[in-house]
mmCIF file of C-alpha atoms in Angstrom:
data_model
loop_
_atom_site.group_PDB
_atom_site.id
_atom_site.type_symbol
_atom_site.label_atom_id
_atom_site.label_comp_id
_atom_site.label_asym_id
_atom_site.label_seq_id
_atom_site.Cartn_x
_atom_site.Cartn_y
_atom_site.Cartn_z
ATOM 1 C CA UNK A 1 132.983 69.554 98.761
ATOM 2 C CA UNK A 2 135.774 67.543 100.337
ATOM 3 C CA UNK A 3 136.916 68.742 103.720
ATOM 4 C CA UNK A 4 140.164 66.782 103.624
ATOM 5 C CA UNK A 5 143.322 66.815 101.537
ATOM 6 C CA UNK A 6 145.670 63.869 101.202
ATOM 7 C CA UNK A 7 148.729 63.023 99.138
ATOM 8 C CA UNK A 8 147.793 61.201 95.973
ATOM 9 C CA UNK A 9 150.118 58.288 96.562
ATOM 10 C CA UNK A 10 152.769 56.929 98.907
ATOM 11 C CA UNK A 11 155.151 53.995 99.044
ATOM 12 C CA UNK A 12 156.210 52.103 102.127
ATOM 13 C CA UNK A 13 158.540 49.151 102.662
ATOM 14 C CA UNK A 14 157.036 45.953 103.995
ATOM 15 C CA UNK A 15 157.462 45.664 107.754
ATOM 16 C CA UNK A 16 157.923 49.377 108.265
ATOM 17 C CA UNK A 17 155.377 51.802 109.673
ATOM 18 C CA UNK A 18 153.211 53.540 107.096
ATOM 19 C CA UNK A 19 152.295 57.102 108.061
ATOM 20 C CA UNK A 20 149.465 58.624 106.048
ATOM 21 C CA UNK A 21 148.833 62.347 106.554
ATOM 22 C CA UNK A 22 145.571 64.206 106.162
ATOM 23 C CA UNK A 23 144.738 67.895 106.383
ATOM 24 C CA UNK A 24 141.296 68.977 107.538
ATOM 25 C CA UNK A 25 141.863 72.622 108.411
ATOM 26 C CA UNK A 26 138.164 73.591 108.223
ATOM 27 C CA UNK A 27 136.932 70.855 110.535
ATOM 28 C CA UNK A 28 134.384 71.927 113.141
ATOM 29 C CA UNK A 29 134.612 71.105 116.822
ATOM 30 C CA UNK A 30 132.084 68.261 116.796
ATOM 31 C CA UNK A 31 133.098 66.657 113.503
ATOM 32 C CA UNK A 32 134.847 63.313 113.693
ATOM 33 C CA UNK A 33 137.728 62.159 111.518
ATOM 34 C CA UNK A 34 137.271 58.709 109.996
ATOM 35 C CA UNK A 35 139.638 56.533 107.999
ATOM 36 C CA UNK A 36 138.558 53.868 105.557
ATOM 37 C CA UNK A 37 140.514 51.876 103.043
ATOM 38 C CA UNK A 38 139.525 50.298 99.774
ATOM 39 C CA UNK A 39 141.372 47.337 98.402
ATOM 40 C CA UNK A 40 141.038 46.903 94.656
ATOM 41 C CA UNK A 41 137.567 45.756 93.545
ATOM 42 C CA UNK A 42 136.197 45.702 97.090
ATOM 43 C CA UNK A 43 133.941 47.958 99.116
ATOM 44 C CA UNK A 44 135.512 50.382 101.607
ATOM 45 C CA UNK A 45 136.555 48.961 104.961
ATOM 46 C CA UNK A 46 136.450 50.852 108.244
ATOM 47 C CA UNK A 47 139.814 51.381 109.966
ATOM 48 C CA UNK A 48 139.499 53.859 112.807
ATOM 49 C CA UNK A 49 137.978 57.171 113.842
ATOM 50 C CA UNK A 50 138.560 59.898 116.422
ATOM 51 C CA UNK A 51 137.530 63.341 117.600
ATOM 52 C CA UNK A 52 140.282 64.891 119.708
ATOM 53 C CA UNK A 53 142.296 62.171 121.383
ATOM 54 C CA UNK A 54 144.670 59.780 119.719
ATOM 55 C CA UNK A 55 143.115 56.400 119.065
ATOM 56 C CA UNK A 56 144.517 52.902 118.598
ATOM 57 C CA UNK A 57 142.943 49.624 117.602
ATOM 58 C CA UNK A 58 144.128 46.311 116.214
ATOM 59 C CA UNK A 59 144.528 47.771 112.734
ATOM 60 C CA UNK A 60 146.045 51.196 113.192
ATOM 61 C CA UNK A 61 146.669 54.294 115.271
ATOM 62 C CA UNK A 62 145.215 57.720 114.644
ATOM 63 C CA UNK A 63 147.140 60.779 115.756
ATOM 64 C CA UNK A 64 145.157 64.033 115.744
ATOM 65 C CA UNK A 65 146.935 67.348 116.241
ATOM 66 C CA UNK A 66 145.879 69.517 119.153
ATOM 67 C CA UNK A 67 144.308 72.112 116.855
ATOM 68 C CA UNK A 68 142.529 69.258 114.999
ATOM 69 C CA UNK A 69 143.562 70.659 111.634
ATOM 70 C CA UNK A 70 145.432 67.537 110.616
ATOM 71 C CA UNK A 71 145.816 63.901 111.486
ATOM 72 C CA UNK A 72 148.027 60.932 110.671
ATOM 73 C CA UNK A 73 147.000 57.329 110.223
ATOM 74 C CA UNK A 74 149.727 54.911 111.254
ATOM 75 C CA UNK A 75 149.903 51.285 110.146
ATOM 76 C CA UNK A 76 152.602 50.041 112.511
ATOM 77 C CA UNK A 77 153.957 47.091 110.524
ATOM 78 C CA UNK A 78 152.785 47.315 106.948
ATOM 79 C CA UNK A 79 152.270 44.124 104.962
ATOM 80 C CA UNK A 80 151.699 43.606 101.258
ATOM 81 C CA UNK A 81 147.994 43.145 101.982
ATOM 82 C CA UNK A 82 147.832 46.740 103.219
ATOM 83 C CA UNK A 83 148.226 47.993 99.659
ATOM 84 C CA UNK A 84 145.019 49.982 99.112
ATOM 85 C CA UNK A 85 143.537 53.440 98.739
ATOM 86 C CA UNK A 86 143.184 55.081 102.153
ATOM 87 C CA UNK A 87 140.449 57.658 102.598
ATOM 88 C CA UNK A 88 140.457 60.371 105.240
ATOM 89 C CA UNK A 89 136.885 61.427 105.930
ATOM 90 C CA UNK A 90 135.093 64.030 107.999
ATOM 91 C CA UNK A 91 131.702 63.191 109.424
ATOM 92 C CA UNK A 92 129.460 66.244 109.324
ATOM 93 C CA UNK A 93 125.988 66.943 110.602
ATOM 94 C CA UNK A 94 123.440 66.834 107.812
ATOM 95 C CA UNK A 95 120.346 68.267 109.432
ATOM 96 C CA UNK A 96 118.747 67.115 112.678
ATOM 97 C CA UNK A 97 120.387 64.005 114.018
ATOM 98 C CA UNK A 98 121.652 62.814 110.649
ATOM 99 C CA UNK A 99 125.297 62.670 109.713
ATOM 100 C CA UNK A 100 127.112 62.393 106.411
ATOM 101 C CA UNK A 101 130.593 61.154 105.583
ATOM 102 C CA UNK A 102 132.487 63.609 103.377
ATOM 103 C CA UNK A 103 135.138 61.600 101.535
ATOM 104 C CA UNK A 104 138.535 62.894 100.542
ATOM 105 C CA UNK A 105 140.283 61.927 97.328
ATOM 106 C CA UNK A 106 142.304 59.214 99.057
ATOM 107 C CA UNK A 107 145.961 58.172 99.173
ATOM 108 C CA UNK A 108 147.045 55.182 97.159
ATOM 109 C CA UNK A 109 149.433 53.325 99.469
ATOM 110 C CA UNK A 110 151.741 50.807 97.861
ATOM 111 C CA UNK A 111 153.623 48.431 100.141
ATOM 112 C CA UNK A 112 156.819 47.206 98.530
ATOM 113 C CA UNK A 113 158.587 43.966 99.434
ATOM 114 C CA UNK B 1 129.079 44.523 112.034
ATOM 115 C CA UNK B 2 126.900 43.983 108.986
ATOM 116 C CA UNK B 3 127.018 41.765 105.936
ATOM 117 C CA UNK B 4 125.798 43.566 102.836
ATOM 118 C CA UNK B 5 125.086 41.792 99.581
ATOM 119 C CA UNK B 6 124.732 43.673 96.323
ATOM 120 C CA UNK B 7 123.397 42.332 93.045
ATOM 121 C CA UNK B 8 124.560 42.367 90.359
ATOM 122 C CA UNK B 9 128.260 42.617 91.100
ATOM 123 C CA UNK B 10 128.857 43.960 87.615
ATOM 124 C CA UNK B 11 126.960 44.587 84.407
ATOM 125 C CA UNK B 12 127.444 45.962 80.939
ATOM 126 C CA UNK B 13 124.397 47.847 79.692
ATOM 127 C CA UNK B 14 123.276 49.578 76.547
ATOM 128 C CA UNK B 15 122.748 53.314 76.663
ATOM 129 C CA UNK B 16 119.138 54.342 77.131
ATOM 130 C CA UNK B 17 118.292 51.311 79.256
ATOM 131 C CA UNK B 18 117.871 51.104 83.033
ATOM 132 C CA UNK B 19 119.493 48.903 85.650
ATOM 133 C CA UNK B 20 118.197 48.133 89.128
ATOM 134 C CA UNK B 21 120.756 47.315 91.801
ATOM 135 C CA UNK B 22 119.695 45.390 94.868
ATOM 136 C CA UNK B 23 121.128 45.706 98.363
ATOM 137 C CA UNK B 24 120.378 43.173 101.087
ATOM 138 C CA UNK B 25 121.562 43.580 104.699
ATOM 139 C CA UNK B 26 121.719 40.757 107.224
ATOM 140 C CA UNK B 27 120.173 42.886 109.987
ATOM 141 C CA UNK B 28 117.582 45.610 110.311
ATOM 142 C CA UNK B 29 118.878 49.133 109.812
ATOM 143 C CA UNK B 30 117.116 52.469 109.735
ATOM 144 C CA UNK B 31 119.296 54.278 107.263
ATOM 145 C CA UNK B 32 120.782 52.946 104.048
ATOM 146 C CA UNK B 33 122.962 54.944 101.729
ATOM 147 C CA UNK B 34 123.781 54.783 98.045
ATOM 148 C CA UNK B 35 127.112 56.042 96.769
ATOM 149 C CA UNK B 36 128.668 56.448 93.352
ATOM 150 C CA UNK B 37 132.377 55.990 92.721
ATOM 151 C CA UNK B 38 133.444 57.116 89.277
ATOM 152 C CA UNK B 39 136.584 55.570 87.793
ATOM 153 C CA UNK B 40 139.643 56.519 89.824
ATOM 154 C CA UNK B 41 137.606 58.796 92.064
ATOM 155 C CA UNK B 42 136.420 58.899 95.636
ATOM 156 C CA UNK B 43 132.910 58.145 96.847
ATOM 157 C CA UNK B 44 130.028 60.574 96.361
ATOM 158 C CA UNK B 45 126.765 60.171 98.235
ATOM 159 C CA UNK B 46 123.771 59.873 95.931
ATOM 160 C CA UNK B 47 120.964 59.579 98.458
ATOM 161 C CA UNK B 48 119.892 58.379 101.860
ATOM 162 C CA UNK B 49 117.091 55.821 101.944
ATOM 163 C CA UNK B 50 114.971 55.552 105.080
ATOM 164 C CA UNK B 51 112.308 52.907 105.403
ATOM 165 C CA UNK B 52 108.819 54.340 105.175
ATOM 166 C CA UNK B 53 109.769 57.662 103.642
ATOM 167 C CA UNK B 54 111.074 59.065 100.386
ATOM 168 C CA UNK B 55 114.778 59.014 99.796
ATOM 169 C CA UNK B 56 116.743 62.195 100.385
ATOM 170 C CA UNK B 57 118.932 63.110 97.401
ATOM 171 C CA UNK B 58 122.179 65.025 97.457
ATOM 172 C CA UNK B 59 122.873 67.991 95.231
ATOM 173 C CA UNK B 60 123.329 66.897 91.634
ATOM 174 C CA UNK B 61 121.221 63.753 91.949
ATOM 175 C CA UNK B 62 117.499 63.538 91.205
ATOM 176 C CA UNK B 63 114.819 60.944 91.773
ATOM 177 C CA UNK B 64 113.917 60.627 88.099
ATOM 178 C CA UNK B 65 117.445 59.522 87.275
ATOM 179 C CA UNK B 66 118.116 57.446 90.405
ATOM 180 C CA UNK B 67 114.817 56.167 91.819
ATOM 181 C CA UNK B 68 115.245 54.325 95.109
ATOM 182 C CA UNK B 69 113.016 51.870 96.899
ATOM 183 C CA UNK B 70 113.182 50.932 100.580
ATOM 184 C CA UNK B 71 110.383 48.440 101.207
ATOM 185 C CA UNK B 72 111.692 47.161 104.561
ATOM 186 C CA UNK B 73 114.516 47.508 107.064
ATOM 187 C CA UNK B 74 116.862 45.034 105.346
ATOM 188 C CA UNK B 75 116.505 45.808 101.644
ATOM 189 C CA UNK B 76 116.835 48.648 99.164
ATOM 190 C CA UNK B 77 117.155 49.122 95.424
ATOM 191 C CA UNK B 78 118.746 51.829 93.320
ATOM 192 C CA UNK B 79 117.791 52.204 89.672
ATOM 193 C CA UNK B 80 120.038 53.969 87.209
ATOM 194 C CA UNK B 81 117.621 55.190 84.551
ATOM 195 C CA UNK B 82 118.103 56.056 80.895
ATOM 196 C CA UNK B 83 121.786 55.273 81.161
ATOM 197 C CA UNK B 84 124.571 57.006 79.284
ATOM 198 C CA UNK B 85 128.313 56.222 79.239
ATOM 199 C CA UNK B 86 128.795 58.927 81.905
ATOM 200 C CA UNK B 87 126.909 56.666 84.325
ATOM 201 C CA UNK B 88 129.684 54.093 84.157
ATOM 202 C CA UNK B 89 130.758 53.827 87.781
ATOM 203 C CA UNK B 90 130.816 51.616 90.816
ATOM 204 C CA UNK B 91 127.620 51.948 92.833
ATOM 205 C CA UNK B 92 127.883 51.116 96.522
ATOM 206 C CA UNK B 93 125.291 50.414 99.162
ATOM 207 C CA UNK B 94 126.120 51.307 102.757
ATOM 208 C CA UNK B 95 124.563 51.089 106.193
ATOM 209 C CA UNK B 96 125.525 52.819 109.410
ATOM 210 C CA UNK B 97 125.382 51.731 112.990
ATOM 211 C CA UNK B 98 125.421 54.229 115.767
ATOM 212 C CA UNK B 99 126.629 53.666 119.300
ATOM 213 C CA UNK B 100 126.356 56.873 121.260
ATOM 214 C CA UNK B 101 128.206 59.540 119.305
ATOM 215 C CA UNK B 102 130.141 56.968 117.323
ATOM 216 C CA UNK B 103 129.078 55.878 113.871
ATOM 217 C CA UNK B 104 130.501 53.090 111.765
ATOM 218 C CA UNK B 105 129.575 52.544 108.144
ATOM 219 C CA UNK B 106 129.652 49.202 106.344
ATOM 220 C CA UNK B 107 129.715 48.801 102.602
ATOM 221 C CA UNK B 108 128.704 46.239 100.071
ATOM 222 C CA UNK B 109 131.180 45.046 97.478
ATOM 223 C CA UNK B 110 129.719 47.403 94.921
ATOM 224 C CA UNK B 111 128.161 47.069 91.498
ATOM 225 C CA UNK B 112 130.510 47.860 88.642
ATOM 226 C CA UNK B 113 128.417 49.330 85.825
ATOM 227 C CA UNK B 114 129.686 49.888 82.315
ATOM 228 C CA UNK B 115 127.416 51.652 79.846
ATOM 229 C CA UNK B 116 128.204 51.210 76.166
#
């Protein structure tokens, strides 16, 4: 069962920041939050992940609330090529030292010129 | 990073037949994963394939329907057996790299299967 909930779709103007929310209220203390995106007809692409602290890389920033029950992915200057489905994912332990990614339903982000 | 090649990229198959999907990775990896993505849906893990052992299947997926091979550390196959239209999906191969507590997964482009 999915451990995350996301809005089904969002629009954002080109050049503006795109803020994608995700709720993961049942997340456990050692479970990471991952974000992937999937551009049409391609395999998913890694964006960023985090546990407690906010994270930033060349693609995006991840803001995680102090209680870890929700997070926001921020694309600082969205371009048309950022149009994709964005998945918020929780990585859970799956026995021993194995982990499994539990995928949410995803948010379809449409960047408009 | 990893480069993952899947074959075929797409296929249209008759019901009752079987299709084997190949996944080739450009480096050695311990764990390979097979996912299914039904039309308009998110990804669902089918099984984890470790080299030298039987694949581990998730709830709702069985070996008779989705037999998996993992002959070496760079290659795996997934067979969709006795296909029906409900098997029409994108099937994705994935590998994971771990660095400490961090894990990053890489995906192939997927195999788009249509069963008629």
